[in-house]
Every structure is written in structure tokens, then in C-alpha cells.
Amino acid sequence: MIAEHESIWSRDFGFFFGARTVAKLGDTMLPVALAAGLLQHGHGAGAVGLAMAATTVCFAGLVIFGGVFADRFSTRLLMIGADVVRLGTQSVAAVLFFSGHVVLWQICVIGAVNGAAGALFQPGVASTVPRLATDVQKANGAIRVAESTAALAGPAVAGVLVAFASPGAVFAAHAGTYGLSALCLVLLRLPPARPGSLPHSDGFRADLVQGWREFRSRTWLWGVIAIFSVLMITTTGPLTPLVATLVVQEHGSGAYGLVNSALGAGTVLGGLVALRLRPRRMLRAGSMALIGYCAFPAAVGAQAGVPLMATGAAVAGAGLSFWGVMWATSVQTQVPPDVLNRIHAYDVAGSIALLPVGQALAGPAASAFGAEQVLITGAVTTVVVCLALLSVPAIRGLVRVDGRVPVSGGGPGPGPGPGSGPGSAGESLTGHRPAGHPATGRPDGAIRGDARARAARPENR
């Protein structure tokens, strides 16, 4: 085991860290730009939702295929290419908004292309972090803190640009963040792939099937995603629209901003805790922390007042952030490198597939039962989901892997205790970001910077 006090930081991890942070900043600016720009040009809230849905649908529908591409080709080049594509599309969007010629179908096409590019980018995130840092948990924690901080700053920066310039300026700035991310990835040099970590391809369809088999063979993996689907429908999906409606109607937009800031501050705190706390059974610890997520919908549903709602949001953000780091690290260290990108793609797709369903059902459920009751039900469901996670032996008993390379075939590599074997107790669910995931969005030790690694020729796969 590498000494705990050694730093995770290196030149190359710094570049990747910078790429993820600046991309998160830009992504959190985009909703403000879309809403302000489309409303300013005579479109309604439905148009804003349609433009955002175009990105989400293309991303969710294509990310599994992106995982196959990421295992077949250079993940780094795929990520650079995806950033360059989005630099171009957002530059076009900026020109449209600057010129005043804003046509909804064009904005939707741009969003769809962005979603497809994101589907090529995201799977590579999972395999890049373990190659840059042997202390995967600490690296994930650092990225989570940075992305959470960027998520706090992004809407504020976008608001300033809209107020003092125009929505087109936000799209131009967003395009610039993709340019900076691409530049960081161009300067990044990945260490040589470890023996056995490069996938053997038997064709696109065979690779897709193999990824599904590897995913299905791990009870802890598909079990978490299956259980989380309930959370997506009952809690996470309805949370944002119903909280926005209740808080703004009862307390004003300023209170809603305060509650959102508290949520962001909580995610930063959760990431900081994940930098230090190193549980042996990571998913058990993450599940226990995730119980805190119920505090947000419970406080708003109970109309507890702005201070208590902000406190509940902070607790929820901390629990969700800590869970995200534990989950991402588990996936990245338990899954064989040669199928990691594909399995991460299944993780991401499964994580977001039912989120739009929950969002779509929020309005009808609120009309039928009341928004407060829907949120209270979501809080109760959160506790039930966490108890369900803890009730599955393969999930609660998963043992962290320190410095071992897992092998393909349905289970983690050799390790102590009950953590070795398919379905055994051994970003990225809602921690995406993905991611992330991440995103965003990743065993103990320092950066892979020992003399042997430094002497080896870097490669760009």
C-alpha cells in the first residue's frame, strides 16, 4: 500500500483535473443561457425543455455505443474530438444568438450533436482517472470538490454575462470552456497501459455483447442501478421542478438561490470528506451517507422555512457527493480495465434513463396529490432505497481494492475476504455526472509517477 501522505498531484492529473473543472463550469452556465436566450426571442418554457431534452436523449441513447468506441480506440483522442465538436456547435449557437436569428429546431439540432459528442466523451472518463492516479478515491474526491465548486460558480457567471452582455456571450464563453478542456487533454500524456488492460476486439457487436455480459455478471453493479431507478422516478426526477415551484412561490427567487447554494456547498463538503474518509466497504458507507439525501425533499415538503430548507439541502448535497465518490471509485477499481469504458457507459445510461420519467411525472403527481406530499414521499423513498442497498450482501459487503488489477470474467481481482468473485461482496450513479462524473467524474497511493513509469514512454491511448 502506498503511503497515505503522498500527494495525488502530478502534471498530467493536473491537466485532466483542469479539463473536468472548466467543462463543468461551462455546462452549468448553459441552462441559464438557454432559458434567457430562448425566452428573450419569444419562445416559452416548453421550448427550453425541448432544447435541453434534445441533448439528454441523444446522450442517453448513444452513450452505450460510446463505451464500445472508447474500448476500441484512443479514449484521449475521442475526448479531444468530442470537445472540438462542442466548441464548434456552441460557437454556432453564439453566432445565432448574437445575430438575433434564433430558430428552435436549429438550437435542438445543436443540442442533439452536443449530446452525441458527450456520449463519446463520457465513457473515457472512467478509465482515465485510474491510469493517472493510484489513489483513485482521492482523485475522485478532488475532482468532485472542483466540479461542485464550478457548479456553484457557473450559474452566477452566466447570470452576470446575460445581464451585462447577452445570452450569446454565455454561449461564446461555453464554447471557450470546451476549447480549454480540449487544450488540457492535448497536453495530457497518459502513462503506458498496464499489461492485460487493453481490450481484445472481436467486432463492434461482440464488444457490445461482452460489455453487457460483464455488467450483468456483477450483482453489486446492476443491483445498485436497478435500485436507484426507483430513486430517479420518485425523488430525483421530481425534486428540481417541485422545489423550484414551492420555494419561489412561497419565499421568492432569492430564497431559491440560497437553497441551491446550500446544496452546492453540501456537495463540496461531501467531496472533502471523501478525500479523507477511507471505508473498507465503500458502498456500505456510501449508502449510509446517502440517507442524508432525504433531508432536502423532506424539509421543502414540510415547508420548514428557508433556514431549515437550506440546511436540508446542504445535508443532501454532502450525502449525495460522498456516495458519488464511493460509487465511482468502486466501479473504477473493481471492474477490469479492458471493459471499464463499456461498463461505465451502461452505468451512465442506467443512471439517467428514468430521470426524465420522474421529471415528466412530477407535474401530474403534484396536481393529483399536492407537491408537498410528492416531496415527502420522495424523502421516505430515499430511506427505503438506502435500506434496500444495504440489504443486498453483494452491495454492502463489497471490499475496496487497493492496488490490484481486476481481471475480466465477472468479478474483481484477487483480494481479501468476500470481495473476490462475480456477484460477491467485494459519477457513475448520480455522481455523474456522471459524470459526472461525473461529472462527472474514480486503491490507495500516489500518482503513478515512480521511476519505472517515468522511464516508460507515454502513450496517448
XYZ file of C-alpha atoms in Angstrom:
461
model
C 0.000 0.000 0.000
C 1.354 3.430 -0.931
C 1.910 5.865 1.885
C -1.209 7.808 2.771
C 0.557 11.170 2.984
C 1.830 11.160 -0.628
C 0.136 13.602 -2.963
C -2.136 12.616 -5.825
C -0.995 15.599 -7.870
C 1.132 15.363 -10.981
C 1.418 17.341 -14.177
C -0.910 15.038 -16.090
C -3.518 14.677 -13.358
C -3.474 18.466 -13.115
C -4.340 18.768 -16.806
C -7.174 16.262 -16.502
C -8.407 17.962 -13.332
C -8.397 21.289 -15.157
C -10.277 19.852 -18.136
C -13.036 18.429 -15.936
C -13.343 21.604 -13.855
C -13.602 24.052 -16.738
C -16.036 21.784 -18.597
C -18.272 21.611 -15.523
C -18.201 25.390 -15.245
C -19.394 25.732 -18.826
C -22.062 23.051 -18.541
C -23.654 24.757 -15.523
C -23.739 28.047 -17.433
C -25.718 26.542 -20.312
C -29.213 26.245 -18.725
C -29.142 29.933 -17.849
C -28.147 30.853 -21.394
C -30.802 28.643 -22.963
C -33.582 29.883 -20.722
C -32.678 33.560 -21.042
C -31.951 33.381 -24.765
C -34.999 31.435 -25.871
C -37.386 33.407 -23.667
C -35.857 36.650 -24.949
C -36.594 35.565 -28.520
C -40.238 34.758 -27.896
C -40.089 31.075 -27.060
C -41.740 29.616 -23.960
C -40.654 27.300 -21.181
C -41.632 24.296 -23.299
C -39.046 25.306 -25.899
C -36.361 25.477 -23.228
C -37.265 21.973 -22.059
C -37.264 20.673 -25.629
C -33.806 22.100 -26.309
C -32.428 20.510 -23.132
C -34.184 17.209 -23.864
C -32.538 17.017 -27.297
C -29.145 16.827 -25.604
C -30.248 14.376 -22.917
C -31.999 11.983 -25.287
C -29.056 11.761 -27.703
C -26.593 11.328 -24.852
C -28.605 8.603 -23.133
C -29.315 6.786 -26.392
C -25.722 6.756 -27.646
C -23.511 6.539 -24.553
C -23.501 2.707 -24.559
C -22.101 2.753 -28.087
C -19.636 5.410 -26.970
C -18.388 2.931 -24.370
C -17.568 0.407 -27.113
C -15.716 3.052 -29.130
C -13.778 4.090 -26.015
C -12.599 0.496 -25.508
C -11.676 0.111 -29.197
C -9.938 3.408 -29.881
C -7.920 6.084 -28.091
C -10.030 7.450 -25.240
C -7.936 10.599 -25.120
C -8.418 11.342 -28.821
C -12.136 10.623 -28.562
C -12.440 13.103 -25.701
C -10.459 15.741 -27.586
C -12.612 15.200 -30.670
C -15.805 15.496 -28.643
C -14.609 18.767 -27.112
C -13.678 20.161 -30.532
C -17.116 19.265 -31.901
C -18.830 21.010 -28.989
C -16.521 24.007 -29.354
C -17.854 24.300 -32.901
C -21.536 23.778 -32.093
C -21.567 26.240 -29.226
C -19.748 28.784 -31.371
C -22.519 28.406 -33.957
C -25.118 28.852 -31.212
C -23.340 32.009 -30.050
C -23.467 33.416 -33.590
C -27.196 32.633 -33.824
C -27.958 34.432 -30.565
C -25.698 37.384 -31.380
C -27.386 37.778 -34.763
C -30.889 37.507 -33.300
C -31.768 34.717 -35.770
C -32.796 32.035 -33.269
C -34.784 29.119 -34.688
C -35.831 26.452 -32.227
C -35.138 23.444 -34.464
C -31.596 24.690 -35.057
C -30.969 25.009 -31.333
C -32.357 21.482 -30.861
C -30.053 20.101 -33.573
C -27.089 21.767 -31.865
C -28.180 20.216 -28.582
C -28.509 16.786 -30.200
C -24.994 16.995 -31.657
C -23.689 18.047 -28.248
C -25.399 15.023 -26.690
C -23.826 12.680 -29.241
C -20.389 14.215 -28.603
C -20.907 13.854 -24.858
C -21.735 10.170 -25.390
C -18.301 9.703 -26.977
C -16.559 11.729 -24.260
C -18.056 10.391 -21.030
C -17.052 6.682 -21.113
C -13.356 7.571 -21.334
C -13.510 9.494 -18.061
C -13.895 6.232 -16.133
C -10.669 4.673 -17.418
C -8.560 7.845 -17.453
C -8.549 8.540 -13.702
C -7.208 5.110 -12.641
C -4.385 5.481 -15.174
C -3.376 8.859 -13.748
C -3.744 8.153 -10.032
C -3.224 5.027 -7.971
C -5.220 6.673 -5.183
C -8.419 6.595 -7.177
C -10.667 7.621 -4.300
C -8.629 10.711 -3.507
C -8.540 11.676 -7.182
C -12.310 11.273 -7.435
C -12.772 13.339 -4.289
C -10.614 16.158 -5.637
C -12.495 16.190 -8.940
C -15.842 16.114 -7.124
C -14.873 19.133 -4.986
C -13.733 21.076 -8.053
C -16.824 20.224 -10.074
C -19.104 21.133 -7.181
C -17.363 24.482 -6.803
C -17.646 25.098 -10.538
C -21.331 24.200 -10.393
C -21.790 26.902 -7.770
C -19.991 29.500 -9.861
C -21.387 28.620 -13.298
C -24.949 29.956 -12.976
C -23.679 33.128 -11.305
C -21.175 33.775 -14.111
C -23.864 33.107 -16.705
C -26.254 35.475 -14.959
C -23.671 38.269 -14.998
C -22.942 37.712 -18.693
C -26.646 37.744 -19.564
C -27.231 40.912 -17.544
C -24.242 42.893 -18.827
C -23.843 41.391 -22.318
C -26.274 38.877 -23.859
C -27.130 35.176 -23.928
C -24.830 34.923 -26.949
C -21.920 35.862 -24.697
C -22.708 32.887 -22.451
C -22.690 30.533 -25.451
C -19.368 32.021 -26.560
C -17.945 31.508 -23.062
C -19.322 27.955 -23.026
C -17.595 27.250 -26.333
C -14.401 28.611 -24.790
C -14.618 26.127 -21.900
C -14.674 23.253 -24.396
C -11.656 24.780 -26.111
C -9.754 24.945 -22.806
C -10.786 21.382 -21.957
C -9.538 20.153 -25.338
C -6.241 22.023 -24.849
C -5.713 20.385 -21.439
C -6.365 16.969 -22.966
C -3.962 17.687 -25.848
C -1.224 18.457 -23.305
C -2.121 15.373 -21.251
C 0.125 12.332 -21.605
C -1.282 9.070 -20.306
C 1.148 6.529 -18.838
C 1.540 3.224 -20.679
C -1.387 0.885 -20.363
C -0.821 -1.960 -17.924
C -0.425 -5.478 -19.335
C -3.804 -7.050 -19.990
C -5.669 -3.748 -19.748
C -6.121 -3.235 -23.487
C -9.268 -4.905 -24.817
C -9.251 -7.576 -27.496
C -11.885 -6.702 -30.053
C -13.994 -9.296 -31.851
C -16.092 -6.708 -33.651
C -18.431 -3.939 -32.582
C -21.448 -6.130 -31.870
C -19.378 -8.716 -29.980
C -17.792 -5.962 -27.902
C -21.228 -4.578 -27.072
C -22.461 -8.016 -26.001
C -19.333 -8.647 -23.932
C -19.830 -5.349 -22.131
C -23.402 -6.330 -21.269
C -22.281 -9.749 -20.005
C -19.593 -8.203 -17.811
C -22.108 -5.702 -16.481
C -24.760 -8.340 -15.822
C -22.303 -10.675 -14.072
C -21.713 -8.219 -11.206
C -24.621 -8.266 -8.802
C -23.371 -5.235 -6.887
C -23.196 -3.216 -10.109
C -26.547 -3.892 -11.714
C -28.162 -4.158 -8.292
C -27.274 -0.573 -7.427
C -28.522 0.743 -10.758
C -31.765 -1.233 -10.544
C -32.456 0.040 -7.016
C -31.527 3.587 -7.985
C -34.076 3.570 -10.792
C -36.738 3.852 -8.090
C -34.964 6.921 -6.680
C -34.796 8.524 -10.128
C -38.553 8.267 -10.613
C -39.781 9.093 -7.125
C -37.230 11.564 -5.764
C -34.509 12.914 -8.046
C -36.770 13.477 -11.071
C -39.496 15.447 -9.279
C -37.093 17.236 -6.899
C -35.873 20.134 -9.045
C -39.173 21.253 -10.636
C -41.214 20.869 -7.440
C -38.642 22.522 -5.171
C -38.344 25.422 -7.605
C -42.101 25.857 -7.711
C -42.704 25.665 -3.956
C -39.762 27.752 -2.809
C -40.211 30.519 -5.382
C -43.967 30.736 -4.808
C -43.702 30.803 -1.015
C -40.405 32.608 -0.411
C -39.251 34.212 -3.657
C -36.400 33.611 -6.105
C -33.791 34.853 -3.637
C -34.655 32.058 -1.230
C -34.470 29.546 -4.054
C -30.983 30.800 -4.914
C -29.953 30.442 -1.269
C -31.254 26.877 -1.091
C -29.426 25.945 -4.293
C -26.223 27.498 -2.972
C -26.561 25.441 0.199
C -26.993 22.319 -1.916
C -23.804 23.147 -3.818
C -21.899 23.876 -0.622
C -23.006 20.494 0.707
C -21.626 18.715 -2.351
C -18.267 20.429 -1.811
C -18.294 19.285 1.827
C -19.138 15.705 0.826
C -16.225 15.669 -1.609
C -13.856 16.972 1.066
C -14.959 14.238 3.470
C -14.432 11.641 0.728
C -10.850 12.874 0.371
C -10.108 11.781 3.945
C -12.511 9.025 4.974
C -11.480 5.651 3.556
C -14.021 2.953 4.468
C -13.134 -0.653 3.725
C -16.660 -1.347 2.494
C -17.211 1.689 0.336
C -20.743 1.098 -0.918
C -21.986 0.381 2.597
C -20.535 3.680 3.813
C -21.879 5.474 0.748
C -25.360 4.037 1.238
C -25.422 5.175 4.849
C -24.329 8.674 3.830
C -26.944 8.751 1.082
C -29.703 8.586 3.704
C -28.957 12.281 4.227
C -30.350 12.937 0.736
C -33.846 12.613 2.178
C -33.343 15.812 4.205
C -33.837 18.094 1.189
C -37.236 16.886 -0.099
C -38.407 16.364 3.484
C -37.581 19.950 4.531
C -39.178 21.516 1.444
C -42.189 19.199 1.527
C -42.774 20.033 5.187
C -42.464 23.789 4.379
C -39.942 24.017 7.195
C -38.773 27.555 6.440
C -35.802 28.815 4.437
C -33.051 28.152 7.069
C -34.155 24.549 7.568
C -34.620 24.013 3.829
C -31.086 25.296 3.208
C -29.767 23.020 5.958
C -31.592 20.056 4.450
C -30.167 20.901 1.026
C -26.612 21.034 2.441
C -27.027 17.662 4.182
C -28.468 16.152 1.000
C -25.627 17.521 -1.131
C -22.988 16.159 1.242
C -24.546 12.694 1.333
C -25.020 12.532 -2.425
C -21.471 13.750 -3.098
C -19.892 11.228 -0.712
C -21.940 8.432 -2.289
C -20.821 9.584 -5.758
C -17.124 9.289 -4.870
C -17.603 5.878 -3.247
C -19.546 4.621 -6.255
C -17.190 5.956 -8.928
C -14.147 4.603 -7.093
C -15.771 1.185 -6.674
C -16.554 0.941 -10.374
C -13.112 2.101 -11.454
C -11.187 -0.223 -9.148
C -13.393 -3.335 -9.247
C -14.010 -3.532 -12.996
C -11.334 -4.893 -15.386
C -9.657 -2.093 -17.389
C -10.365 -3.780 -20.723
C -14.149 -3.462 -20.245
C -14.285 -0.447 -17.921
C -15.371 2.079 -20.537
C -18.249 -0.122 -21.696
C -19.426 -0.868 -18.171
C -19.195 2.814 -17.236
C -21.371 3.554 -20.263
C -24.007 1.085 -19.036
C -23.738 2.722 -15.607
C -24.306 6.208 -17.015
C -27.145 5.115 -19.278
C -28.857 3.272 -16.446
C -28.386 6.218 -14.126
C -30.150 8.763 -16.301
C -32.613 6.610 -18.272
C -35.504 7.057 -15.835
C -34.702 10.606 -14.713
C -36.849 12.181 -17.464
C -39.704 9.869 -16.432
C -39.579 11.253 -12.904
C -39.435 14.799 -14.256
C -42.400 14.177 -16.554
C -44.477 12.633 -13.756
C -43.730 15.440 -11.297
C -46.453 17.757 -12.596
C -49.286 15.223 -12.799
C -48.366 13.774 -9.393
C -48.295 17.228 -7.825
C -51.698 18.028 -9.321
C -53.164 14.788 -8.039
C -51.621 14.614 -4.554
C -50.011 18.000 -3.923
C -46.367 18.960 -4.439
C -45.622 18.757 -0.708
C -46.905 15.193 -0.499
C -44.873 14.137 -3.540
C -41.696 15.513 -1.937
C -42.424 13.848 1.412
C -42.998 10.569 -0.436
C -39.676 11.079 -2.203
C -37.923 11.570 1.138
C -39.397 8.346 2.502
C -38.479 6.519 -0.698
C -34.882 7.715 -0.343
C -34.605 5.998 3.031
C -36.208 2.845 1.609
C -33.751 2.861 -1.319
C -30.771 3.178 1.045
C -32.081 0.322 3.183
C -32.541 -1.755 0.018
C -28.917 -1.081 -0.956
C -27.758 -2.164 2.498
C -29.931 -5.297 2.345
C -28.057 -6.740 -0.670
C -24.960 -8.685 0.501
C -23.098 -8.064 -2.767
C -23.509 -4.296 -2.296
C -22.994 -3.783 1.422
C -20.100 -6.265 1.577
C -18.080 -5.044 -1.431
C -14.479 -4.708 -0.177
C -12.289 -1.930 -1.526
C -9.481 -2.967 -3.876
C -6.067 -1.494 -3.127
C -3.572 -1.610 -5.937
C -4.846 -4.729 -7.726
C -5.775 -5.035 -11.361
C -9.063 -6.918 -11.752
C -9.433 -9.494 -14.459
C -12.235 -9.974 -16.936
C -14.781 -12.642 -16.321
C -17.308 -11.329 -13.884
C -15.542 -10.285 -10.736
C -12.860 -8.192 -9.161
C -9.305 -9.366 -8.969
C -7.851 -11.355 -6.112
C -8.394 -9.670 -2.822
C -9.042 -10.349 0.817
C -12.305 -11.542 2.222
C -15.547 -11.854 0.353
C -14.699 -9.254 -2.247
C -13.468 -11.519 -4.997
C -15.903 -13.122 -7.353
C -18.868 -12.378 -9.544
C -21.815 -11.043 -7.655
C -19.835 -11.246 -4.457
C -19.475 -8.759 -1.679
C -16.490 -7.023 -2.965
C -20.183 9.646 -11.134
C -21.448 6.675 -12.134
C -24.515 6.680 -10.435
C -25.995 10.107 -9.819
C -22.439 11.016 -9.175
C -22.020 11.984 -12.801
C -22.073 13.369 -13.837
C -21.921 11.044 -14.372
C -20.336 12.278 -14.952
C -20.405 13.154 -13.830
C -18.982 12.408 -13.201
C -19.042 12.527 -13.445
C -19.206 14.603 -13.893
C -18.640 13.684 -13.778
C -16.364 12.089 -12.972
C -12.696 7.418 -9.941
C -6.680 1.971 -4.292
C -4.612 3.853 -2.049
C -1.399 5.625 -3.078
C 0.084 8.468 -5.012
C 0.221 9.310 -8.703
C 1.705 6.641 -10.888
C 4.947 8.515 -11.028
C 7.531 6.009 -9.843
C 10.805 5.692 -11.677
C 9.594 2.820 -13.818
C 6.545 4.707 -15.026
C 8.549 7.877 -15.677
C 11.075 5.933 -17.686
C 8.405 4.335 -19.825
C 7.324 6.089 -22.986
C 3.987 7.863 -22.543
C 1.279 6.867 -24.927
C -1.858 8.635 -25.930
C -4.407 5.886 -25.861
